[in-house]
Amino acid sequence: MSRRYDTISFLSDYGTRDEFAGVVRSVIRDIAPHAHVIDLTHEIAPFDVRAGALALARSIAYVPEGVVLAVVDPGVGSARRPIAIEVAGGAGIFVGPDNGLLAPAVAIAGGAERAVELSNADYRLEGASTTFDGRDIFGPAAAYLCNGVDLTELGPEVDPALLMPSAVPLPRHEDDHVIAEVLWVDRFGNCQLNVGPEDLPAAWGSTLSLELPDPVEIGARITRAARRATTFSAIGGGIGLVLDSTGMLAVCIDRQSASQELRIDVGDQVVLAQGSEPGETSITTPVILGR
Amino acid sequence: MSRRYDTISFLSDYGTRDEFAGVVRSVIRDIAPHAHVIDLTHEIAPFDVRAGALALARSIAYVPEGVVLAVVDPGVGSARRPIAIEVAGGAGIFVGPDNGLLAPAVAIAGGAERAVELSNADYRLEGASTTFDGRDIFGPAAAYLCNGVDLTELGPEVDPALLMPSAVPLPRHEDDHVIAEVLWVDRFGNCQLNVGPEDLPAAWGSTLSLELPDPVEIGARITRAARRATTFSAIGGGIGLVLDSTGMLAVCIDRQSASQELRIDVGDQVVLAQGSEPGETSITTPVILGR
Amino acid sequence: MSRRYDTISFLSDYGTRDEFAGVVRSVIRDIAPHAHVIDLTHEIAPFDVRAGALALARSIAYVPEGVVLAVVDPGVGSARRPIAIEVAGGAGIFVGPDNGLLAPAVAIAGGAERAVELSNADYRLEGASTTFDGRDIFGPAAAYLCNGVDLTELGPEVDPALLMPSAVPLPRHEDDHVIAEVLWVDRFGNCQLNVGPEDLPAAWGSTLSLELPDPVEIGARITRAARRATTFSAIGGGIGLVLDSTGMLAVCIDRQSASQELRIDVGDQVVLAQGSEPGETSITTPVILGR
């Protein structure tokens, strides 16, 4: 007997202006009325597999046991495989396209233990189209798994080692600086870097130097001081480097959007170096808050 | 004894930036705690009854048995009637304004069998305002129907033949071309036409010619080649005409927004004709991808 | 034995483009699987405590018994206290930051009867960060309250009289006019004033005069006629002053956005005075509908 799940955590790039996410929920409700669907977000930028993979990775530690349904799928209907991946001795199953979207979250959840290709037509919607696999393949698979259908009923097993990996950029550690990248800009304009506190030398003080893209001259770079802080309020004026809720460092401004004020966005390079000592903050370059 | 429903599928133009949809859900929860509400979408453009009718029509085949609550209601509080319409021997009941919003979906569901005007004050919210019927009339009606209140308790019967119809534009078939219209632009920029595959002559090949509004010169028209494709990926470069997930043909560009690149939007006219044969694709007009 | 709740009404400025609200829902689901979460809205403008307080106040009469979870919290992690407030003999408990966000809704619900500071680490998420109290403190508190944990278990009692109040602007009544302010612009562009019908002299007729910011000359003011109406349709052409669904007066245009057409927004001053009599409407200033 297979395990029955009762929660589906759902992430996609479907947006909410169309009925896509609602239709997938309808299909799930029809097949597995007892399943509770939690929308993580549907506002991943269209086709942005990496942004979806990162959002899922940030969420995964908090997601209840059960099924994770994730769809950011520019190759829908093409050769990329629809898959389901079991993790943690069956505590969770990921359902989605095999395009790297699931990989970071699967890794955080302990790695793929079993995987199948979702090719069994019995568990697809009848008369399936080729452009809406969330409705026709992924949503039904998630719902049938909640009903206790065994993973291996959904299609032939796939070697977990052959699943598509995800390329999350790593920071580079040079002599006296760390070359980082903006991974995520949240609604509040906080700019998460691909750097955790352990990536910075312990000797560095509470003031760092950030080399950023020049907001005025394209291609140029400027240097600004940033204060390490544990809360947004503790930044005071100026720029802060705050340990964010997922354990990474983020470039922040208190009660303002660092992304807007500094004109930095996902993919921009940020170089961190040791700054002047706390006692010398008088030479801190002030933030020029543009509008 | 009347039937008890346990699912309400909810569509509106309330948006999510205000609390409107949440308040309607609160009212439903208060009256019918067992009812499960599925949000189809609340991002129908304000007052756009036709866009709401189309979204509901696209969704309806996937909606579970139960109540459909739809509110796009520029005439709220005026002479237009609040109604409930029973379909499919009671498998479903539509609740909303009698302004054409429900008509296409009701037709797809088999047509109106019984209808009532929601005028019984016992099933309205006490102290109802005249500007938020979703909260005061439609939401409560949907909830009471879930509780097993009979349709005819909600108000006097209305002749289904007298319900407001909806005007969905039909394509025009001329000698050697089909004059279509963009019905819907989705989040990904795919431009659904009011044309299904059966509307195109069987003799036409896999390359079509599309006459579109000129993106540069207002009022002018240009002609472009489009390839028929079953998936977005199969389009390759250029423009595709893809059978979408609702069975209609859509103008698409792989991993890009056809609406943005071609500058076409809902209501624009698209004329389809037979294109050059696949072997002659060298004369295909390339898409100029503007920005 | 403490009361068990089964509904959490949830409002925040988390938006839906990130996974914040979804993660809070996941945490709640994990702790209290029976709890039903209703999203009021998550689209409060970032950091806008007053807008959040007003949205919560507008919703509160319709929210089911249970827990209200509200998070608009620019001071997250700072000295402001995380709190829970009991109202109405335990029919409801508000959970959120003590920054004025909850105050108007608590007042409408009858006032704070008991309050505690959410400092008991047993009911916080382990390894809590300092930047996402919705996930780490508020969400868990709401869920544990649903499980029947007593309010006083969550932390030491706080004197309700010392909770942070909220400053909602009151209208000023002068000799022959009322100085009001736009409190809220909804998705449809209706501009709610901080004025109810009882604020206007009974002698005033159905046509009022509105002094508004000049849409063209910054700092200048212009005067326009407005018709009092009970529905949007009844406005006809021109500007209406409509009793909105929360009992306040709103500046509206039928099937258009008054905010866009008149270029007024939250915080703008609107001065109301007696207008010409209904019989003299020929001198009504027509609205110039810009674009």
CSV table of C-alpha atoms in Angstrom, one decimal, chain A residues 18 27 57 74 84 86 137 144 208 229 251 261 266:
chain,number,residue,atom,x,y,z
A,18,ASP,CA,-5.3,34.3,-16.2
A,27,VAL,CA,-8.5,19.5,-11.7
A,57,ALA,CA,14.6,26.2,-2.8
A,74,PRO,CA,9.1,27.0,-21.4
A,84,ALA,CA,8.0,12.9,-10.3
A,86,GLU,CA,10.6,11.0,-4.3
A,137,ILE,CA,-0.2,16.0,-16.6
A,144,TYR,CA,-3.3,10.9,-7.9
A,208,LEU,CA,32.1,46.4,4.3
A,229,ALA,CA,23.1,44.6,10.4
A,251,VAL,CA,21.9,44.4,0.2
A,261,GLU,CA,17.7,53.2,-5.0
A,266,VAL,CA,19.0,40.0,-10.5
